[in-house]
Coordinates of C-alpha atoms in Angstrom, one line a residue:
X5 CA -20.1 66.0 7.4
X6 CA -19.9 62.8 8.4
X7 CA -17.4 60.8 11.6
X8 CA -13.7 60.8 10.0
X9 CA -14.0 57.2 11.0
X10 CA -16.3 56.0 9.1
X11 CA -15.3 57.5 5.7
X12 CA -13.8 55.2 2.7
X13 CA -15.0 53.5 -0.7
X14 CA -14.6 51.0 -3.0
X15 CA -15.3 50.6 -6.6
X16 CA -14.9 49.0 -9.7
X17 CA -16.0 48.1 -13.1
X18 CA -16.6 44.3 -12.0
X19 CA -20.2 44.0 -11.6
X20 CA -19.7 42.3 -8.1
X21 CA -17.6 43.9 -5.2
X22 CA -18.8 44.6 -1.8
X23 CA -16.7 46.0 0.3
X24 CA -16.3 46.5 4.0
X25 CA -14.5 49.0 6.5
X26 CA -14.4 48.3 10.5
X27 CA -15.2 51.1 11.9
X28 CA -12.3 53.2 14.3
X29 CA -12.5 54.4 17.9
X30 CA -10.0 57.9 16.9
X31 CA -11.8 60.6 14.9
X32 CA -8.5 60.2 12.1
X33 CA -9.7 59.2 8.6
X34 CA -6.9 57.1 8.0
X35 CA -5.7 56.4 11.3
X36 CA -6.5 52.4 13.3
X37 CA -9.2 50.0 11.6
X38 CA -9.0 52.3 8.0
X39 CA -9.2 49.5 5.8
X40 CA -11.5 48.2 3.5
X41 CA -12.3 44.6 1.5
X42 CA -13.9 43.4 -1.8
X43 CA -14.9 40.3 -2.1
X44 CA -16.1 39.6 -5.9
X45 CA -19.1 38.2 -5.4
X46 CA -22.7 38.0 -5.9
X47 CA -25.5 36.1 -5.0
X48 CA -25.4 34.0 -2.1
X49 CA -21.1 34.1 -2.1
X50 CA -22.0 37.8 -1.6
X51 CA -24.1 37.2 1.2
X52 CA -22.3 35.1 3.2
X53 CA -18.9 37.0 2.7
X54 CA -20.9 40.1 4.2
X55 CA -22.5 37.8 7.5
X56 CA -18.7 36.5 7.7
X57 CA -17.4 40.6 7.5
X58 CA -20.1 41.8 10.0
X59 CA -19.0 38.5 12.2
X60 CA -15.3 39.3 12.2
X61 CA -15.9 43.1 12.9
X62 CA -16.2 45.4 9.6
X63 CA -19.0 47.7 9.8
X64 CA -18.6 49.7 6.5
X65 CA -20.0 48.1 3.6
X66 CA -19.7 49.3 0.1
X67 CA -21.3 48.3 -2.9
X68 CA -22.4 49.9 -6.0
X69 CA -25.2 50.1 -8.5
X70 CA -23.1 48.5 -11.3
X71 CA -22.0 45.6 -9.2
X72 CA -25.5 44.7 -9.3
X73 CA -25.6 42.9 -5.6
X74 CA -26.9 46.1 -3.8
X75 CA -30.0 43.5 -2.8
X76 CA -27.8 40.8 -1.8
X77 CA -25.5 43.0 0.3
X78 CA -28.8 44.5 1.8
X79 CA -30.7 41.3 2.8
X80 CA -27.5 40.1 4.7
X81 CA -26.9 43.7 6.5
X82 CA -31.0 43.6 7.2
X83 CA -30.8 39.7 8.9
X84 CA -27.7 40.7 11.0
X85 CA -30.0 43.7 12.3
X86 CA -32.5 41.3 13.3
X87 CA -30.8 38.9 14.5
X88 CA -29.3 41.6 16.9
X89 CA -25.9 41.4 16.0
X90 CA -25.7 44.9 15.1
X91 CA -27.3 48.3 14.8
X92 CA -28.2 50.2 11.7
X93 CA -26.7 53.0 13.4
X94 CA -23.5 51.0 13.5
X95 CA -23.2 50.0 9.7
X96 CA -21.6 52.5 7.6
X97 CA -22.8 52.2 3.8
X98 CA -21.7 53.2 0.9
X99 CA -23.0 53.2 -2.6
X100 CA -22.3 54.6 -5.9
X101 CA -24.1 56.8 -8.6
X102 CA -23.5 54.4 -11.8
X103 CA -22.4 56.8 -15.3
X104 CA -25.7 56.0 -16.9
X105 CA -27.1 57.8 -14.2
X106 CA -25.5 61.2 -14.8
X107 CA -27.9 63.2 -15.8
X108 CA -29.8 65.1 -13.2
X109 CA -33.1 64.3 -13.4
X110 CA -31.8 60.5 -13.4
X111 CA -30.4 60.8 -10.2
X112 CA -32.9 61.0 -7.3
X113 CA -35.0 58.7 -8.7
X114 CA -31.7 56.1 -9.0
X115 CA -31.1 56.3 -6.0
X116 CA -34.3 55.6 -4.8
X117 CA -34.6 52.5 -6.6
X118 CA -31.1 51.8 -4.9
X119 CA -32.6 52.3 -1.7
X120 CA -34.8 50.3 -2.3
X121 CA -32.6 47.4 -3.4
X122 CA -30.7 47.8 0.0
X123 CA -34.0 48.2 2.3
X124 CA -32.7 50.8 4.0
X125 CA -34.2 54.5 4.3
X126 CA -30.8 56.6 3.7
X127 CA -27.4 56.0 3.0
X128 CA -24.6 56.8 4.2
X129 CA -22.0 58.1 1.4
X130 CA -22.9 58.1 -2.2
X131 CA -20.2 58.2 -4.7
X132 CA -19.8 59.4 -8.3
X133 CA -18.8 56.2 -9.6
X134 CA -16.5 57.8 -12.7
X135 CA -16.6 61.6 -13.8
X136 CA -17.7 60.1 -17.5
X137 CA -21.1 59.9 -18.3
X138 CA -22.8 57.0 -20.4
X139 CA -25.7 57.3 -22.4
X140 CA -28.9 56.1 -20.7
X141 CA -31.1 53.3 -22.5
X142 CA -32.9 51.7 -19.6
X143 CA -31.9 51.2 -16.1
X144 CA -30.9 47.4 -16.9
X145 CA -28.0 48.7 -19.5
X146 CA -25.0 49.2 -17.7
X147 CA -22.7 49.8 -20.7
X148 CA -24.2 50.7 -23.6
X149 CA -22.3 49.8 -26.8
X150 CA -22.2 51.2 -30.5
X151 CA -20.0 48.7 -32.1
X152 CA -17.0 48.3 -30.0
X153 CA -17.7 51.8 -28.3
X154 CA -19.1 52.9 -25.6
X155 CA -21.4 55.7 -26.0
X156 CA -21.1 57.9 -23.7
X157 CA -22.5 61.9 -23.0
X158 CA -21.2 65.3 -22.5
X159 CA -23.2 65.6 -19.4
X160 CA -20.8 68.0 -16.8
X161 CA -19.9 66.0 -13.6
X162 CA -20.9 69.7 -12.0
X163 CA -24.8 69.5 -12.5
X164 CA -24.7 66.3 -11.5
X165 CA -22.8 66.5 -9.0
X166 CA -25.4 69.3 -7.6
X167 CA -28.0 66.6 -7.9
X168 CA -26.0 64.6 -5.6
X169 CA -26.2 67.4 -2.9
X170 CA -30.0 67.7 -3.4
X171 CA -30.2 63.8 -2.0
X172 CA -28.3 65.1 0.9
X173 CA -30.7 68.1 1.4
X174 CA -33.9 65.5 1.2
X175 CA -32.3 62.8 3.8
X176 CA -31.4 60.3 1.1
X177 CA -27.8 60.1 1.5
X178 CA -25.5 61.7 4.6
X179 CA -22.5 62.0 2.7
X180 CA -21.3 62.4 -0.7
X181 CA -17.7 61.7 -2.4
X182 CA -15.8 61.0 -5.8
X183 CA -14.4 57.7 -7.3
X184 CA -11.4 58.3 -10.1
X185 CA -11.7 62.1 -10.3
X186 CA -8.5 64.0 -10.5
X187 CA -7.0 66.9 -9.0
X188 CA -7.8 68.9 -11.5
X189 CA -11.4 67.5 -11.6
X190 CA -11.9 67.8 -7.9
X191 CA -10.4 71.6 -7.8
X192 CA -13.3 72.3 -10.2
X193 CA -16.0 70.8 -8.8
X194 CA -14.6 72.6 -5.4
X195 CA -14.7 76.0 -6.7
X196 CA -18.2 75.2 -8.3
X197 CA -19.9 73.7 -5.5
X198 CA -21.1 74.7 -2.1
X199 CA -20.1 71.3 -0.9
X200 CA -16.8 69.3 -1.3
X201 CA -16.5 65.3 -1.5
X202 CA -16.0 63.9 1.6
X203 CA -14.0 60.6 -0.3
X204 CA -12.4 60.5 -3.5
X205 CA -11.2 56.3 -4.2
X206 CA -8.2 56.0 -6.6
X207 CA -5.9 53.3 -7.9
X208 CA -2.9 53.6 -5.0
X209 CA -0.3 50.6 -4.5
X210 CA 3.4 50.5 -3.5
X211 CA 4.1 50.7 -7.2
X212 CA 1.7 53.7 -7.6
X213 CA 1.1 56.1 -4.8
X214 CA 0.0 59.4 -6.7
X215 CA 1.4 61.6 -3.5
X216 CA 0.1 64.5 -5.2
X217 CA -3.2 63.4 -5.5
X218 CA -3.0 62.2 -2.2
X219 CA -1.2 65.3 -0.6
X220 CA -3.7 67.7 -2.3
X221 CA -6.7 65.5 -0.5
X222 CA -5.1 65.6 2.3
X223 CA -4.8 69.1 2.3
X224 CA -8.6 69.8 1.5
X225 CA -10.0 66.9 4.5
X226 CA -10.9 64.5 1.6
X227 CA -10.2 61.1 2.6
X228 CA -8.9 58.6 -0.2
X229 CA -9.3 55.7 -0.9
X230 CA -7.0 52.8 -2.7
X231 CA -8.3 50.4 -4.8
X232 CA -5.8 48.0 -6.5
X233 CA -3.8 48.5 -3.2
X234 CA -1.4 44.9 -4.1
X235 CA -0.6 46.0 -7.6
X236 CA -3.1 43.5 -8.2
X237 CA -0.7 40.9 -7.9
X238 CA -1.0 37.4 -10.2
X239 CA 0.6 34.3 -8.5
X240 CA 0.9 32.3 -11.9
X241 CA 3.6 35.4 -13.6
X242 CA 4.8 36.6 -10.5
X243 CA 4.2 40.3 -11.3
X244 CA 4.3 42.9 -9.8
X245 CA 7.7 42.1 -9.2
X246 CA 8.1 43.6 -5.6
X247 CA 5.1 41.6 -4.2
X248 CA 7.4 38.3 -4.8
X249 CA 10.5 39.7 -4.5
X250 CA 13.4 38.6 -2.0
X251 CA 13.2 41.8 0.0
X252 CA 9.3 41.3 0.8
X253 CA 9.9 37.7 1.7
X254 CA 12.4 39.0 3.9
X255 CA 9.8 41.5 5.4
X256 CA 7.0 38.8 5.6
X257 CA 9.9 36.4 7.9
X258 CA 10.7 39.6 10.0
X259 CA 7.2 40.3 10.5
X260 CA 5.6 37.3 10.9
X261 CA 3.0 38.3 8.4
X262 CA 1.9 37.7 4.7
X263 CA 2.4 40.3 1.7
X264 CA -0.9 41.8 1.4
X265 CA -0.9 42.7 5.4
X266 CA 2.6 44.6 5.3
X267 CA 1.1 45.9 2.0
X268 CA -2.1 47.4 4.1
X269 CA -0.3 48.2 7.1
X270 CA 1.9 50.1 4.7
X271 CA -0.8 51.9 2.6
X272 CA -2.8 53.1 6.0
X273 CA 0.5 54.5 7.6
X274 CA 0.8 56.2 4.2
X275 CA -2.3 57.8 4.9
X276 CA -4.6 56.4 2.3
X277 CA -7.6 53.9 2.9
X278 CA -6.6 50.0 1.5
X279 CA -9.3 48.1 0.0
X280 CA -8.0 44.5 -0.4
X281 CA -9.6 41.6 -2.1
X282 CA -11.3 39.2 0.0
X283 CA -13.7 36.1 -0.1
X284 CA -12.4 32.9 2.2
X285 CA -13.0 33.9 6.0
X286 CA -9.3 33.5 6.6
X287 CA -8.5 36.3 4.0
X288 CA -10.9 38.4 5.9
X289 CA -10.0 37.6 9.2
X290 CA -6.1 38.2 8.0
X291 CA -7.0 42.1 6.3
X292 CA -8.6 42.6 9.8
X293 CA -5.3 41.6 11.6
X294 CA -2.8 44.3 10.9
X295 CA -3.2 47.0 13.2
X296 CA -1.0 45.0 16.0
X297 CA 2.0 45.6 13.9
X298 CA 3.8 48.8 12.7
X299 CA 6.6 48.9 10.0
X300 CA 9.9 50.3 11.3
X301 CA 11.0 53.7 9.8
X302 CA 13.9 51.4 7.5
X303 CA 11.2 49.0 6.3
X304 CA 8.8 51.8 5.3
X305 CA 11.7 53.7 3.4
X306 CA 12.4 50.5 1.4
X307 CA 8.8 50.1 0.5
X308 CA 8.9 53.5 -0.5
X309 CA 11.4 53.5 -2.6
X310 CA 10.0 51.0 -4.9
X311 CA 10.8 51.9 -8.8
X312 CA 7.6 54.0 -10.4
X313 CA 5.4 52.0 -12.6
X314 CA 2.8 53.1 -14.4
X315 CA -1.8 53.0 -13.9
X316 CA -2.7 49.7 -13.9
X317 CA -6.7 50.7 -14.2
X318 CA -6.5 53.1 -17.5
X319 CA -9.7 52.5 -19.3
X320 CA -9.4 53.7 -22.5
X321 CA -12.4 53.1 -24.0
X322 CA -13.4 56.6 -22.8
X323 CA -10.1 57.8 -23.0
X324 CA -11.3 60.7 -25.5
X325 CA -14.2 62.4 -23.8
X326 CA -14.1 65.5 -22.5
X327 CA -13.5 64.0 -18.9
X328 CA -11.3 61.3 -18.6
X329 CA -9.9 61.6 -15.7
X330 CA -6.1 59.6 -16.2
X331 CA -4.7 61.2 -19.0
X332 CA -4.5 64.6 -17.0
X333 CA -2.3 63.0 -14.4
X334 CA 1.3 62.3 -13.9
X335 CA 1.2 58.5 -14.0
X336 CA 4.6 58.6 -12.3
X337 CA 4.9 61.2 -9.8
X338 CA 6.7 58.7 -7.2
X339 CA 10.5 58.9 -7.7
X340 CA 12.7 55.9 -6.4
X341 CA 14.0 56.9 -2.8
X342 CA 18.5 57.5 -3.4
X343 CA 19.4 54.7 -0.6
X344 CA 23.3 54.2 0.2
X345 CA 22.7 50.4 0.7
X346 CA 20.8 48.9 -2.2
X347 CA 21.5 45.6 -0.8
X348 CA 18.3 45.3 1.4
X349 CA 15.7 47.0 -1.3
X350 CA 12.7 44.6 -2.1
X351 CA 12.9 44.3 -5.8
X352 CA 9.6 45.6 -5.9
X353 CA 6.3 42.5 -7.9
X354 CA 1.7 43.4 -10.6
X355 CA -2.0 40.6 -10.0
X356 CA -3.1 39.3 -7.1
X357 CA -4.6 35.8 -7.0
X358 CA -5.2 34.7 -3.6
X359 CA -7.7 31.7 -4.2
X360 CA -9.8 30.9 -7.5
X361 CA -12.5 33.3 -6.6
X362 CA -11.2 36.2 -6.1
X363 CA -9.1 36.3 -9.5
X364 CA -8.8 39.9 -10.9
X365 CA -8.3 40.1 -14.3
X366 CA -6.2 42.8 -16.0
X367 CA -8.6 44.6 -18.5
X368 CA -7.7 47.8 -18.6
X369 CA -11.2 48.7 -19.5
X370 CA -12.4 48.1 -16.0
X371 CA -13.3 51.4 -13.3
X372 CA -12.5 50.6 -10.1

């Protein structure tokens, strides 16, 4: 087991996210500096977002095999090392296990190859990127196609899962975790294991806060993580409609403070891990600054009470294997708080587009 503190992940079927956490002083998972960003980048826009992260304060970095800038994100951790700015005892990172990768004899030697990509001797939490498998071609073939299908295996999460705790045994990796399982999924693999995840990273936004999921983590010390934590809000439609609504530009006047950082401040006091989109240094410096404010008791109730909407992230594609993980859930498990004045409810807004380059697109046939 690894420091509460240190513990969150990102993900996402977008070939290009790093993201970062700073780490915390308190031993609470989701308690002060919880928070994580994902610039969508590669190359050297990855790289320099990373030196800016490291520069501001972040100190958990998370990539992924699929995003295919495990080398970029490396080579900028590695130069921050030498330059003294940091210690590699001081960078928390996080990679994920890709779904071509499932099968058990795949995985040490994977994640070899991404250690090697990173130039780094261990990791520091590996994730199950998706609980479906994908049929392996070559390493280079990230989503192998048969006409307009994917093609996917029956490989059980379980073994592979068991190949995952093997990398802990040989030093590989310090931690291991989940990314989209389910309760149901993660109960399972529970039961099955001698080891539970130590993350499991969800879709979570005010529109969308899966309490069960989140409760039943809670209950079992597995830290979650949001991705999608805005709604994924778009600036050009105005959707989700709570993200432009009166009330939050009511909240952002009272607070002195933009959208996305009552959002975050929100979703940590929650108890969940925010991973926000960020590429401009101001954007990053901004996630960092919201732990100097808390959201009073009426505030958080309105935010609350924002009207149910449904998985933004559903990919379908896959939706008929054995082990999709969203059709097994309660998409709307969050019921609108009763509130005697309805006045001062935000009308609660669904893409987020804070600059050119970090547009998010909606396919539904993207894992996060």
């Amino acid at each position: 087991m690894i420091p509460a503190h240190f513990l969150t992940t990102n993900s996402a079927e977008d070939k290009s996210q790093v993201a970062v956490i700073p780490r915390g002083n308190q031993g609470t998972p989701c308690g002060e500096k919880a928070l994580l960003m994902a610039p969508k980048l590669r190359g050297y826009h990855c790289s320099t977002a990373v030196h800016c992260a490291i520069e501001t304060g972040f100190r958990h970095f998370d990539t992924a095999y699929y995003y295919e800038n495990e080398k970029e994100v490396g080579e900028a951790l590695r130069t921050q090392i030498n330059m003294g700015n940091i210690s590699r005892e001081n960078i928390f990172l996080t990679t994920k296990l890709w779904n071509t990768h499932h099968d058990p004899r795949d995985v040490r030697r994977i994640c070899q190859k991404q250690l090697e990509l990173l130039g780094f001797s261990y990791i520091d939490l590996y994730l199950m990127h998706f609980p479906v498998g994908y049929k392996n071609v070559c390493d280079e073939i990230l989503r192998p196609m048969s006409g307009d299908q994917i093609q996917t295996v029956e490989i059980d999460y379980l073994d592979t899962w068991r190949a995952m705790e093997d990398l802990v045994k040989l030093g590989m990796v310090r931690s291991i975790g989940l990314s989209n399982f389910n309760m149901e999924q993660i109960q399972r693999l529970i039961q099955c294991s001698s080891s539970k995840p130590v993350v499991n990273q969800v879709e979570i936004w005010p529109g969308f806060l899966q309490k069960d999921l989140v409760d039943y983590c809670r209950y079992n010390g597995i830290v979650v993580t949001a991705f999608s934590p805005l709604g994924q809000p778009n600036r050009e439609n105005h959707c989700p409609v709570y993200f432009f609504s009166e009330g939050m530009k009511r909240l952002v006047k009272k607070y002195r403070r933009s959208a996305g950082q009552i959002v975050l401040r929100y979703l940590i006091d929650y108890g969940v891990v925010p991973i926000p989109k960020a590429a401009n240094p101001l954007h990053i410096r901004e996630n960092l600054n919201i732990f100097d404010f808390k959201l009073d008791d009426a505030d958080t109730r309105l935010l609350r009470g924002i009207k149910p909407k449904s998985r933004i992230v559903k990919y379908e594609i896959v939706k008929d294997h054995m082990f999709y993980p969203f059709e097994l859930l309660n998409e709307n498990n969050e019921k609108p708080e009763v509130k005697e004045d309805r006045t001062e409810e935000p009308n609660f807004p669904n893409n987020f587009n804070e600059d050119e380059e970090e547009n998010e697109d909606n396919d539904e046939n993207k894992i996060n």
